[in-house]
XYZ file of C-alpha atoms in Angstrom:
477
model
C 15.385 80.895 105.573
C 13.093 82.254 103.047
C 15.054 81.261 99.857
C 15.699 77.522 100.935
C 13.305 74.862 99.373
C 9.645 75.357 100.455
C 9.750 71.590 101.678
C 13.280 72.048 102.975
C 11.556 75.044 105.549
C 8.411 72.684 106.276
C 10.425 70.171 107.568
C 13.149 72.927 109.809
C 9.789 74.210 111.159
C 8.471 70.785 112.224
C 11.774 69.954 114.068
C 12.810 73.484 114.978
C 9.745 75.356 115.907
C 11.444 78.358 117.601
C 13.953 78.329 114.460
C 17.099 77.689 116.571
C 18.765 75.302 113.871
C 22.040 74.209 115.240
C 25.034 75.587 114.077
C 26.776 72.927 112.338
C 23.258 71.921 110.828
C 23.258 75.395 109.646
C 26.353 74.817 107.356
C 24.471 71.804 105.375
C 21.157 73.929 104.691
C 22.934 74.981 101.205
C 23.545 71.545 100.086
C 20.625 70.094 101.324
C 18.762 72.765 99.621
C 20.489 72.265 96.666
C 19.411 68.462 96.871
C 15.935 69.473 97.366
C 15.738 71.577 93.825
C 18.122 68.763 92.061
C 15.252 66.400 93.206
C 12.086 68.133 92.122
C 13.897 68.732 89.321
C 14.846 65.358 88.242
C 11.122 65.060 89.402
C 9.320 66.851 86.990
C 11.424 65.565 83.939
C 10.531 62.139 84.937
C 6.697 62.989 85.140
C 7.199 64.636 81.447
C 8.705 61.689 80.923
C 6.575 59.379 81.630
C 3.305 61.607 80.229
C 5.136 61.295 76.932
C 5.505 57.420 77.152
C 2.071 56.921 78.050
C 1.508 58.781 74.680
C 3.639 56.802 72.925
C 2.460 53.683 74.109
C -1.096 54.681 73.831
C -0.406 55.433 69.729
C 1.311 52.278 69.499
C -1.613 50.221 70.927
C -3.798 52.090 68.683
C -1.559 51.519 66.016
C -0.807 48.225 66.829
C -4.962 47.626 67.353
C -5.282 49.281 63.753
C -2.726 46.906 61.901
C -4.391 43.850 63.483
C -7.632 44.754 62.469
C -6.142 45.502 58.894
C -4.122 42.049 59.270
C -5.916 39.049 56.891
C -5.564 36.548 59.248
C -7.565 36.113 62.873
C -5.019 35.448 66.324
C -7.461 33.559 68.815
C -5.971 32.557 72.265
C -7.231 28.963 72.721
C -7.341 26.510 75.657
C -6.334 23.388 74.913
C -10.029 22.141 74.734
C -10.840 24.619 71.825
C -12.587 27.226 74.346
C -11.848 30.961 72.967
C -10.149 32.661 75.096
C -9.344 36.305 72.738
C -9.936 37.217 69.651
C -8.033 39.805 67.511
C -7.872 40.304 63.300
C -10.452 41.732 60.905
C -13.791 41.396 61.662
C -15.904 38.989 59.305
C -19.215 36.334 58.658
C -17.349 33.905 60.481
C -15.092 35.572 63.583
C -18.277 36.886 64.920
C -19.117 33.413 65.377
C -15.988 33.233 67.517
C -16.512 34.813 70.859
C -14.680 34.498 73.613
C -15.646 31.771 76.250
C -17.013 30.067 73.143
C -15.884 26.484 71.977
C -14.182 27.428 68.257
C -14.376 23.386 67.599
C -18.341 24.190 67.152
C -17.594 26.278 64.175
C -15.482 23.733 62.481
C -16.730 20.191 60.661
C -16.891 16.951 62.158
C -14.017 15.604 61.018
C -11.452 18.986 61.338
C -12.775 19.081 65.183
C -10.768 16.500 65.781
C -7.424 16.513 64.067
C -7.595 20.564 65.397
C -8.283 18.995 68.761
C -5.380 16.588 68.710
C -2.965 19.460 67.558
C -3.899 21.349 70.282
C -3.171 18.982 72.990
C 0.231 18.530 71.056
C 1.113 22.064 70.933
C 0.161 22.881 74.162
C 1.656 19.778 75.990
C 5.372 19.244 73.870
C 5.500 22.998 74.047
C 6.163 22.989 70.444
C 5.262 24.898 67.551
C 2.639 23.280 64.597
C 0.583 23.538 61.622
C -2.946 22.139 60.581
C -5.773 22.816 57.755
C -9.385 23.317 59.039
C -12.689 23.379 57.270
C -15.770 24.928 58.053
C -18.690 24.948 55.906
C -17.583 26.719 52.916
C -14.584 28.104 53.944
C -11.151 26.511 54.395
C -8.812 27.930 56.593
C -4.460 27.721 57.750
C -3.589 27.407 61.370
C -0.401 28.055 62.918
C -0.042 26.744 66.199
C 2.242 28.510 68.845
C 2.343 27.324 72.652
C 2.051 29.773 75.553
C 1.672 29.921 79.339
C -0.620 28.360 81.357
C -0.892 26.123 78.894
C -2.312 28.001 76.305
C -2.108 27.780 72.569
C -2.060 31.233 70.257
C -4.002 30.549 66.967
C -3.135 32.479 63.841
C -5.658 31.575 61.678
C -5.678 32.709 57.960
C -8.385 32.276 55.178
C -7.513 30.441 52.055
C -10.646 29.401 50.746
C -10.173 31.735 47.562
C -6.911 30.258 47.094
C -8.356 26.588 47.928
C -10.486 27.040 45.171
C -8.338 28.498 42.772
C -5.744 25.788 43.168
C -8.416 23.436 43.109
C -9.636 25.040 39.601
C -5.875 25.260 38.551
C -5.453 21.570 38.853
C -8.728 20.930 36.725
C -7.163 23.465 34.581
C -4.206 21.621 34.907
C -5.900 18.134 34.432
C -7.845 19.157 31.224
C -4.980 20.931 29.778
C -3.344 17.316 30.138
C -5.810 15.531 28.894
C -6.042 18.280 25.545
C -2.698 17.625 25.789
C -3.115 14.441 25.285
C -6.015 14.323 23.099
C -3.712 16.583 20.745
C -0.992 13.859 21.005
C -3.301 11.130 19.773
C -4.957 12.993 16.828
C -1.310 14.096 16.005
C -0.436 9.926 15.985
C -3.409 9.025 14.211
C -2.814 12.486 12.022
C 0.487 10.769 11.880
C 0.010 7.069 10.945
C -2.946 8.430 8.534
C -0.900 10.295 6.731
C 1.930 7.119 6.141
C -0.487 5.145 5.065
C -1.147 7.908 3.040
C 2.364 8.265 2.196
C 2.774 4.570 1.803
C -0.081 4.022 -0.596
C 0.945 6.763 -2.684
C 4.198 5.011 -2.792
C 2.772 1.990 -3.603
C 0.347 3.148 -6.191
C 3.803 4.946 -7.581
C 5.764 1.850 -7.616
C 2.624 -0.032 -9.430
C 2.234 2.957 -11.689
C 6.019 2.253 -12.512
C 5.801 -1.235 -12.501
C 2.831 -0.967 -14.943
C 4.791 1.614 -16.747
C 7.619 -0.504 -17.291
C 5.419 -3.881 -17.796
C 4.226 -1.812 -20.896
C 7.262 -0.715 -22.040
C 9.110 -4.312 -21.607
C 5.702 -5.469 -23.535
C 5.715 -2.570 -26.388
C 9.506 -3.733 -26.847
C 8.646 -7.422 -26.949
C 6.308 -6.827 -29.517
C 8.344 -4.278 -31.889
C 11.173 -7.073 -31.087
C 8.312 -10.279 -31.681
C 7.164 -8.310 -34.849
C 10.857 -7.873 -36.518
C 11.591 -11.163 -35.896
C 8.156 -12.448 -37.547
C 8.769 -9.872 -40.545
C 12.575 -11.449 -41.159
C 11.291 -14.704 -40.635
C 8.596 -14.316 -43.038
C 10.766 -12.308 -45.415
C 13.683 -15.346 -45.245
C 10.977 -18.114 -44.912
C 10.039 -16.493 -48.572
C 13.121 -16.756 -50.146
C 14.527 -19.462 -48.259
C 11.217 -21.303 -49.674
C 11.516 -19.683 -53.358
C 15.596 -20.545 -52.856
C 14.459 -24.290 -52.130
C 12.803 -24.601 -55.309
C 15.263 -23.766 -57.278
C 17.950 -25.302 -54.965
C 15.659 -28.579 -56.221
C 15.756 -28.328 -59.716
C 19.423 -28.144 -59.833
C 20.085 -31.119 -57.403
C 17.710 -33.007 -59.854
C 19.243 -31.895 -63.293
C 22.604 -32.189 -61.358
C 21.949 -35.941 -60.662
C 20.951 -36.372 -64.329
C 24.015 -34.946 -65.583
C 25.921 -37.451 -63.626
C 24.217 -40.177 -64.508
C 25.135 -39.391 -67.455
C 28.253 -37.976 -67.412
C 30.399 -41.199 -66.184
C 33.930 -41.168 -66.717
C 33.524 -37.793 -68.504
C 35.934 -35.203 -67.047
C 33.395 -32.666 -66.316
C 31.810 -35.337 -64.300
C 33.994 -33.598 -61.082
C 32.555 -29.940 -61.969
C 29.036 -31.973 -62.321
C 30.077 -32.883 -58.324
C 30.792 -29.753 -57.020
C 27.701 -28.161 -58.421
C 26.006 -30.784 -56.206
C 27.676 -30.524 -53.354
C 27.149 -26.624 -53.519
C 23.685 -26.780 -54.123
C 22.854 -29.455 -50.792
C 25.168 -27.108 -48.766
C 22.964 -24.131 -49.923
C 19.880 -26.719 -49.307
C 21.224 -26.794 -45.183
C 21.253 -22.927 -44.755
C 17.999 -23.094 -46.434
C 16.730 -25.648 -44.195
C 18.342 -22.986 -41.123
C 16.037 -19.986 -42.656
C 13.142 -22.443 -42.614
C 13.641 -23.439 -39.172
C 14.006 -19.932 -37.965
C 10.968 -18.874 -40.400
C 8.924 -21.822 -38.483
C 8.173 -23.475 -41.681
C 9.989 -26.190 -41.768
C 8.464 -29.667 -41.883
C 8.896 -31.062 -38.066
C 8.684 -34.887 -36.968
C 7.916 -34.330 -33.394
C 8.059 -37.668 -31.005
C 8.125 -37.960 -27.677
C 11.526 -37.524 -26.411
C 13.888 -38.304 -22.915
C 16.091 -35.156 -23.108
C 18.707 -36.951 -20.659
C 19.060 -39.537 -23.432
C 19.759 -37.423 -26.091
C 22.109 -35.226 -24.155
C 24.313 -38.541 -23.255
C 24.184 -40.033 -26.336
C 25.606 -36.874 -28.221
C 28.381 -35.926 -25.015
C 30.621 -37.868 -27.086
C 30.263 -36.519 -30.265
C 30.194 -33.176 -29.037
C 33.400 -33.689 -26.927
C 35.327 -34.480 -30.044
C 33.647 -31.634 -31.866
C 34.508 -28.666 -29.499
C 38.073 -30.016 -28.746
C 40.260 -31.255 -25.854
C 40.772 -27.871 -24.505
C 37.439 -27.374 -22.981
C 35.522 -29.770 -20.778
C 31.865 -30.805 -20.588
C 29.932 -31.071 -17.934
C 26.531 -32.956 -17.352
C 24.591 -31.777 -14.890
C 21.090 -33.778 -15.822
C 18.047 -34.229 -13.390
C 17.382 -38.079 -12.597
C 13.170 -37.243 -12.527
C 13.236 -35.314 -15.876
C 9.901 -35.403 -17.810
C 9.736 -36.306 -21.250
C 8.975 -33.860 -23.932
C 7.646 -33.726 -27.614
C 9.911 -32.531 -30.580
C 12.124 -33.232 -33.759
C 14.527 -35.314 -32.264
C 17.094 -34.777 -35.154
C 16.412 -30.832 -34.969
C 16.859 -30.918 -31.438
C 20.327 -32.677 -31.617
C 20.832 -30.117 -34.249
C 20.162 -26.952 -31.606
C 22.611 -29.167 -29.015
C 25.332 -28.940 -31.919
C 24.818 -25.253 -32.521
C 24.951 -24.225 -28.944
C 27.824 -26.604 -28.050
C 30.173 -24.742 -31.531
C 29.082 -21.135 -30.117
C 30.371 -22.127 -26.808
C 33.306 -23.411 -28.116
C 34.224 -19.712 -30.125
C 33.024 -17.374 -27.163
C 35.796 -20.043 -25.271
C 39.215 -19.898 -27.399
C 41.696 -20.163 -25.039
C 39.953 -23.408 -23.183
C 37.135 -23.403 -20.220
C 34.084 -25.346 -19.676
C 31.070 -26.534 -21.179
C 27.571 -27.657 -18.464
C 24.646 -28.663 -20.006
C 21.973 -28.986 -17.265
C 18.214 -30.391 -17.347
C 15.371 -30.018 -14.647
C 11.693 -29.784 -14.635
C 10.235 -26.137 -14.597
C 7.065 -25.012 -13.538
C 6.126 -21.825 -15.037
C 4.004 -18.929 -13.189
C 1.542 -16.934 -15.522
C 4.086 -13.631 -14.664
C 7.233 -15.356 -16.333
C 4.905 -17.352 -18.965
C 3.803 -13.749 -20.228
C 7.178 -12.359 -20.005
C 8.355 -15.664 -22.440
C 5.362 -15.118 -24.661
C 4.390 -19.014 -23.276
C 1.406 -21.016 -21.859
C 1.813 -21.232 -17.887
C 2.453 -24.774 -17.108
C 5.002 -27.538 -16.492
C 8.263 -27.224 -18.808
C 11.642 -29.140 -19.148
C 14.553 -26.801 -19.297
C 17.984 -27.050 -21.251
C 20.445 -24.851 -20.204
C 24.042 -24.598 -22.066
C 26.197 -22.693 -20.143
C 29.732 -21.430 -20.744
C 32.493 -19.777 -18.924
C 33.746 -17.862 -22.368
C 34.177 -14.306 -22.984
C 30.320 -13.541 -22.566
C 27.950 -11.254 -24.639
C 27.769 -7.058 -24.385
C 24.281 -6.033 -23.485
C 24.402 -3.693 -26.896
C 23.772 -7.100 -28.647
C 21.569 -9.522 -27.326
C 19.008 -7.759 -28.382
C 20.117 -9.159 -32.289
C 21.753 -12.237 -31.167
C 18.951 -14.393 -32.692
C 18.578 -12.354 -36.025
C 19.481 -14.217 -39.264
C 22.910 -13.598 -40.355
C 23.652 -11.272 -37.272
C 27.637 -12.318 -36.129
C 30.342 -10.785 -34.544
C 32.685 -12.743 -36.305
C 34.936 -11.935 -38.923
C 33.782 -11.962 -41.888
C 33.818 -15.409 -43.272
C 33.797 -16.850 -39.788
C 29.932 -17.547 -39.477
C 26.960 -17.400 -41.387
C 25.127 -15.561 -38.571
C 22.586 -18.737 -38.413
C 22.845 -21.297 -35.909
C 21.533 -19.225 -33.049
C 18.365 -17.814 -35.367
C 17.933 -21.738 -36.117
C 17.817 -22.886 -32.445
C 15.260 -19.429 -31.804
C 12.829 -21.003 -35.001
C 13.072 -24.886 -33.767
C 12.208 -23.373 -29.892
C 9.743 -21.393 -30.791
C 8.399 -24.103 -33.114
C 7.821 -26.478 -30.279
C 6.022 -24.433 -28.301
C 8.883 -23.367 -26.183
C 11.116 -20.549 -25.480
C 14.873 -19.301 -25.276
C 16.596 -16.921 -23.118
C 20.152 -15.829 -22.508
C 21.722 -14.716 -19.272
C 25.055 -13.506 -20.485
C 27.803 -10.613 -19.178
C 31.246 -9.569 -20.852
C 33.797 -11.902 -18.911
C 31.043 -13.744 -17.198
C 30.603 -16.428 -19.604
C 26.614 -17.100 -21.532
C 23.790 -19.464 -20.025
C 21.302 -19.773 -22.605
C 17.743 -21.561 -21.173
C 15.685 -23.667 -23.281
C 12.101 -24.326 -22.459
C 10.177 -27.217 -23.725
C 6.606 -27.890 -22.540
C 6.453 -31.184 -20.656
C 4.450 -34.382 -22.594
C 3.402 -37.779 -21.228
C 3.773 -40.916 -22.991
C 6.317 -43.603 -23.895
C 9.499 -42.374 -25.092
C 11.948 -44.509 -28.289
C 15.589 -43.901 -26.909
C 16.903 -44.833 -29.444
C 17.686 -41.672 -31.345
C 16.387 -40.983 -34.679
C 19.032 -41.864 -37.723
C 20.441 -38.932 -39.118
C 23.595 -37.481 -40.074
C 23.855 -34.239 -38.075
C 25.517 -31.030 -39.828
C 27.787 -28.746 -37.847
C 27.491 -25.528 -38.479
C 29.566 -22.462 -37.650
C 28.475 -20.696 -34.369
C 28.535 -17.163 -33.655
């Protein structure tokens, strides 16, 4: 009885006071004994048990206190009419303002009272989770909005004002860096379009500089060209003069001989000396016309006249195989000049057609009124003004650039030798020039020649009927 369970032999002593235990109670003792130790066993390891969970949960609070308080943001427990019920999170200026039993709306603005008071009454009546920015004062603040029971509302509340204000300084950051941004962009345009009209004044003070450049150049080579012609036409004007003289003399003791020599057979050697000395007399008269000094009857003249009347001459002159076209202005004005001469430079033009044109093509001449700018006067070596122009144009073999440059130089040819005298084109260039006009010659190997004439205009009454006298062909180039 002694070694059973000390509560086992409190209770047999309560029921059994004389300690008479029945017999077949008195098998069971052992296993109820046994039950008895099992339990206090079982017992203590449950109040060990439980000590060491109270520990546990006691750290865990503590711990649990200590990481809220550490936590950033503030968890308030809310009604839904803003009254604080709990407050947990880091102490600071403004959660000692929020106490519980105190209205949290009265630490907000005007205006974030009530959108926070709407969002309550949302949360805590749809049940459903939500977000919302306050501001109070100076501070601006992140709430996250979670319903509980009862119809409260859990509040985590987190400070952003440092971040409020640095995004708000990023985007002036943001906005000025645009604006330098573009600031830069404009002074890089105007840098820009500065700079091409930089670029295109240089290029334009270039293009002037070469223009001038070649101006004098063209000018410097219009001159040396002006100056060789004036020296050959003063050199051949000379003897061409001297030449006439004695060209004279004999035509005059050449008559007297025949005068006197009729029926005499040296008569016929009398005649030839003659004729030779007027032929020499025309190339004479050429050198004087391309000299300038030759003696000029100007009169006032209707170029389309004279260019009809001679189509006929000159048709049978430069043969069936080429044609001749007349291409003549019906308002031409009248112009002042030899009118023989000027026939003369129509007959000289028309024969160096006809030799640049063996084989057969055609022959324009064209007339029309001209009005001359000071730029192409200069460039003629003319008076700006009002000009009629004759143009003889071919479809021959044309002229190599090498040599139009000498084209209008006495005795210059490209014929054979014997072929030309080299003067019919050097007599047109004296009679042009003479007038007060000038000549020019468009002209490319296989692209035929044009060559211009330009007389200045004159007003008055004009004699068609052109001047008597016997024209003489000469050889073209």
């Amino acid at each position: 009885m002694s070694e059973l369970h000390s509560l086992l032999r409190r209770q047999l002593k309560r029921f059994f006071p004389d300690d008479r235990i029945p017999s077949e109670l008195d098998a069971l003792l052992p296993a109820i004994d046994q039950a008895y130790r099992q339990f206090d066993n079982d017992r203590s390891m449950l109040e060990r048990s439980l000590d060491l969970s109270s520990q546990e949960l006691l750290q865990a609070n503590a711990e649990l206190r200590a990481l809220v308080s550490a936590f950033p943001d503030h968890i308030l427990r809310l009604r839904p009419s803003g009254t604080i019920l709990d407050v947990k999170g880091a102490p600071s200026e403004q959660s000692r303002r929020w106490l519980p039993g105190h209205d949290f709306l009265e630490t907000l603005d005007a205006k974030a009272r009530t959108a926070l008071l709407e969002a309550l009454h949302r949360v805590a009546t749809a049940q459903q989770a939500g977000s919302i920015e306050l501001e109070a004062a100076t501070r601006f603040y992140e709430a996250r909005l979670l319903p509980l029971e009862d119809t409260q509302v859990l509040m985590i509340l987190r400070d952003v004002t440092e971040r409020h204000y640095a995004e708000k300084q990023l985007r002036a950051s943001q906005l000025a860096l645009h604006e330098a941004h573009r600031d830069l962009e404009r002074r890089v345009e105007e840098r820009t379009a500065a700079l091409g009209r930089a670029n295109d004044e240089l290029r334009r003070e270039m293009a002037e500089r070469q223009a001038a450049e070649s101006a004098r150049t063209q000018l410097e080579e219009q001159l040396r060209h002006a100056q060789k012609m004036e020296a050959i036409g003063r050199l051949s004007g000379g003897i061409a003069h001297d030449f006439n003289n004695l060209l004279t003399a004999i035509r005059g003791y050449s008559e007297l001989l025949l005068k006197e020599l009729v029926g005499s057979p040296l008569r016929a050697d009398v005649e030839e000396i003659f004729n030779a000395a007027d032929r020499a007399a025309t190339l004479t008269g050429q050198l004087l016309a391309f000299s300038r000094r030759q003696i000029l009857t100007p009169e006032i003249v209707v170029l389309n006249q004279r260019v009809t009347d001679m189509s006929r001459m000159l048709d049978r002159l430069i043969g069936e195989h080429i044609a001749i076209d007349l291409l003549l202005a019906s308002d031409l004005w009248t112009v002042r000049a030899d009118a023989a001469q000027l026939e003369q430079v129509l007959v000289n033009l028309a024969l160096n057609a006809r030799d640049a044109m063996p084989d057969g093509g055609r022959l324009a001449i064209e007339t029309t009124n001209r009005d001359v700018k000071p730029a192409e006067a200069q460039a003629l070596e003319i008076a700006p003004g009002q000009y009629v122009e004759l143009r003889v144009r071919d479809t021959g073999i044309g002229i190599p650039p090498e040599v139009q440059g000498r084209i209008f130089e006495p005795f210059f040819t490209t014929k054979p030798k014997g072929a030309g005298t080299g003067l019919g084109l050097s007599m047109v260039y004296g009679f042009v020039k003479q007038s007060g006009g000038a000549i020019s010659l468009d002209s490319a190997p296989g692209k035929g020649s044009t060559f211009s004439l330009l007389l200045p205009r004159t007003v008055g009454a004009a004699d068609r009927t052109p001047t008597p006298k016997t024209l003489a062909p000469q050889p073209g180039r």
